[in-house]
Amino acid sequence: MTTLAYLIPVALFLGALGLAGFLWALRSGQYEDLDGAAERILIDLDEPRS
C-alpha cells in the first residue's frame, strides 16, 4: 500500500510532464507542416536542372 503512495504521484507527474511537452510542441509549430518534410526528402538538390 505504501508503494502506491509513491507511484501515483510519480505517474501523475510524468503524465503532466508529457502533456506539457506536447502542448509546448503544439504551440511552437511542430505540427504545422506535416507534408513538407515527407516531400522534401524526395527532392534531390544535387541534380542539375535543365
PDB file of C-alpha atoms in Angstrom:
ATOM      1  CA  MET A   1       0.000   0.000   0.000  1.00  0.00           C
ATOM      2  CA  THR A   2       2.861   2.367   0.695  1.00  0.00           C
ATOM      3  CA  THR A   3       4.274   1.862  -2.792  1.00  0.00           C
ATOM      4  CA  LEU A   4       1.039   3.268  -4.228  1.00  0.00           C
ATOM      5  CA  ALA A   5       1.681   6.420  -2.227  1.00  0.00           C
ATOM      6  CA  TYR A   6       4.906   6.806  -4.216  1.00  0.00           C
ATOM      7  CA  LEU A   7       3.809   5.508  -7.587  1.00  0.00           C
ATOM      8  CA  ILE A   8       0.611   7.535  -8.010  1.00  0.00           C
ATOM      9  CA  PRO A   9       2.306  10.969  -7.653  1.00  0.00           C
ATOM     10  CA  VAL A  10       5.176   9.843  -9.884  1.00  0.00           C
ATOM     11  CA  ALA A  11       2.725   8.671 -12.555  1.00  0.00           C
ATOM     12  CA  LEU A  12       0.761  11.924 -12.324  1.00  0.00           C
ATOM     13  CA  PHE A  13       3.972  13.949 -12.582  1.00  0.00           C
ATOM     14  CA  LEU A  14       5.169  12.029 -15.638  1.00  0.00           C
ATOM     15  CA  GLY A  15       1.762  12.372 -17.282  1.00  0.00           C
ATOM     16  CA  ALA A  16       1.742  16.123 -16.654  1.00  0.00           C
ATOM     17  CA  LEU A  17       5.296  16.355 -17.991  1.00  0.00           C
ATOM     18  CA  GLY A  18       4.284  14.556 -21.186  1.00  0.00           C
ATOM     19  CA  LEU A  19       1.230  16.761 -21.593  1.00  0.00           C
ATOM     20  CA  ALA A  20       3.339  19.890 -21.078  1.00  0.00           C
ATOM     21  CA  GLY A  21       5.820  18.675 -23.696  1.00  0.00           C
ATOM     22  CA  PHE A  22       3.035  18.001 -26.175  1.00  0.00           C
ATOM     23  CA  LEU A  23       1.462  21.409 -25.604  1.00  0.00           C
ATOM     24  CA  TRP A  24       4.857  23.091 -25.988  1.00  0.00           C
ATOM     25  CA  ALA A  25       5.415  21.306 -29.312  1.00  0.00           C
ATOM     26  CA  LEU A  26       1.921  22.252 -30.441  1.00  0.00           C
ATOM     27  CA  ARG A  27       2.430  25.946 -29.624  1.00  0.00           C
ATOM     28  CA  SER A  28       5.905  26.113 -31.171  1.00  0.00           C
ATOM     29  CA  GLY A  29       4.589  24.978 -34.562  1.00  0.00           C
ATOM     30  CA  GLN A  30       5.989  21.452 -34.717  1.00  0.00           C
ATOM     31  CA  TYR A  31       2.802  20.139 -36.327  1.00  0.00           C
ATOM     32  CA  GLU A  32       2.216  22.945 -38.839  1.00  0.00           C
ATOM     33  CA  ASP A  33       3.740  21.405 -41.979  1.00  0.00           C
ATOM     34  CA  LEU A  34       3.288  17.647 -41.831  1.00  0.00           C
ATOM     35  CA  ASP A  35       3.662  17.058 -45.584  1.00  0.00           C
ATOM     36  CA  GLY A  36       6.669  19.326 -46.131  1.00  0.00           C
ATOM     37  CA  ALA A  37       9.270  17.072 -44.543  1.00  0.00           C
ATOM     38  CA  ALA A  38       7.840  13.997 -46.241  1.00  0.00           C
ATOM     39  CA  GLU A  39       8.075  15.635 -49.662  1.00  0.00           C
ATOM     40  CA  ARG A  40      11.372  17.429 -49.009  1.00  0.00           C
ATOM     41  CA  ILE A  41      13.200  14.115 -48.607  1.00  0.00           C
ATOM     42  CA  LEU A  42      12.330  13.229 -52.216  1.00  0.00           C
ATOM     43  CA  ILE A  43      13.864  16.378 -53.742  1.00  0.00           C
ATOM     44  CA  ASP A  44      17.449  15.896 -54.951  1.00  0.00           C
ATOM     45  CA  LEU A  45      19.226  19.250 -54.820  1.00  0.00           C
ATOM     46  CA  ASP A  46      22.468  17.892 -56.342  1.00  0.00           C
ATOM     47  CA  GLU A  47      20.761  17.039 -59.625  1.00  0.00           C
ATOM     48  CA  PRO A  48      21.422  19.648 -62.363  1.00  0.00           C
ATOM     49  CA  ARG A  49      18.272  21.259 -63.728  1.00  0.00           C
ATOM     50  CA  SER A  50      17.844  21.553 -67.469  1.00  0.00           C
TER      51      SER A  50
END
